[in-house]
Amino acid sequence: MFLIEYSMAVSYLHFPQPLNVSSRGRFSISSSDYGRGSLKRRSTCLVLASNNKVETLLDSVKWDDKGLAVAIAQNVDTGAILMQGFANRDAVATTIFSRKATFYSRSRSTLWTKGETSNNFINVHDIFIDCDRDSIIYLGMPDGPTCHTGAETCYYTRVSESLEHLESEIEENKLAQTTLYSLESTISQRKAELEVPLSGKPSWTRRLLLDYKLLCSKIREEADELCRTLEENEEKARTASEMADVLYHAMVLLAVKDVKMEDVLQVLRHRFSQSGIEEKKRRASQ
């Protein structure tokens, strides 16, 4: 049997078959599989040696008296908190190698991988441990709704509204959202309202959604004003304000084109490891 070691700097790993995991987090594959050359053909950072680095990492986590630590799954693009569970060293080790968010079930006393029954896996791109080393973040991309109720995340109950109405119904616009995605949600709502007859003065967003020439002229105008903050050496607050205008108007255009901010962020993430110059050449040749 060969032991393999994983470098935390690598984003993706691929294996021809499941790995055997021991209670100490050791991983192994059969020598016959390696002899076929299947692993050699994978462009991954696999080192056929002892996995002391993995064990050292796991040893550094401050597990509680039951050998557990809080494990939070977070969307790598939107920043949304998807779910919270618990993990032991085997769960973290399994996540490192399988790239699927794996937790420890306290009720069943066993490991479980999110999506093993629903196929809504959380594909882990990176793992972070907090400064106290007693909680873990699985940063990844979900294949579908994370919550067993069918909600996008498990966090859809707003405390203020629950206290006021004593109810916790699942509504899309009640999901915990960052500032960026709250804005996107509002713009999407304005777009949906275009089908409803207007009573009163139209909102600025509605006007932009209905007038493409106005929308494009505003994007060009705001982009020019942003550039002028650099050319005229204006203060940082002015630059931030102009960038907010550019972002808002650009997001209205995205809504018109039915493009999500998540789609844009995925494109950016895929470019992280590419040369900007080479990427532009590739686009120009297509």
Short mmCIF file of N, CA, C and O in Angstrom, two decimals, residues 37 39 53 75 83 142 171 182 214 280:
data_model
loop_
_atom_site.label_atom_id
_atom_site.label_comp_id
_atom_site.label_asym_id
_atom_site.label_seq_id
_atom_site.Cartn_x
_atom_site.Cartn_y
_atom_site.Cartn_z
N GLY A 37 -0.89 3.51 -13.49
CA GLY A 37 -0.56 4.84 -13.99
C GLY A 37 -1.73 5.79 -13.98
O GLY A 37 -1.64 6.90 -14.48
N LEU A 39 -3.10 7.41 -11.52
CA LEU A 39 -2.84 8.62 -10.74
C LEU A 39 -1.80 9.50 -11.40
O LEU A 39 -1.82 10.71 -11.27
N LYS A 53 2.00 15.78 7.25
CA LYS A 53 1.48 17.15 7.23
C LYS A 53 -0.01 17.17 7.55
O LYS A 53 -0.49 18.05 8.27
N ASN A 75 -20.61 29.40 0.77
CA ASN A 75 -20.53 29.47 -0.68
C ASN A 75 -19.30 30.25 -1.10
O ASN A 75 -19.12 31.40 -0.69
N MET A 83 -24.63 26.13 5.79
CA MET A 83 -25.06 25.28 6.90
C MET A 83 -23.97 25.21 7.95
O MET A 83 -22.83 25.64 7.71
N PRO A 142 -22.17 24.69 -3.79
CA PRO A 142 -23.22 23.68 -3.65
C PRO A 142 -23.78 23.24 -4.99
O PRO A 142 -23.88 24.04 -5.93
N GLU A 171 -39.18 31.90 2.68
CA GLU A 171 -39.39 32.80 1.56
C GLU A 171 -38.03 33.16 1.00
O GLU A 171 -37.10 33.43 1.74
N SER A 182 -28.32 41.36 -1.63
CA SER A 182 -29.55 42.03 -1.26
C SER A 182 -29.94 43.03 -2.35
O SER A 182 -31.11 43.15 -2.72
N LEU A 214 -31.01 54.50 -22.00
CA LEU A 214 -30.75 55.24 -20.77
C LEU A 214 -29.80 54.45 -19.87
O LEU A 214 -28.85 55.01 -19.31
N LYS A 280 -6.88 37.24 -22.09
CA LYS A 280 -7.40 38.17 -23.07
C LYS A 280 -7.11 37.69 -24.51
O LYS A 280 -7.95 37.79 -25.39
#
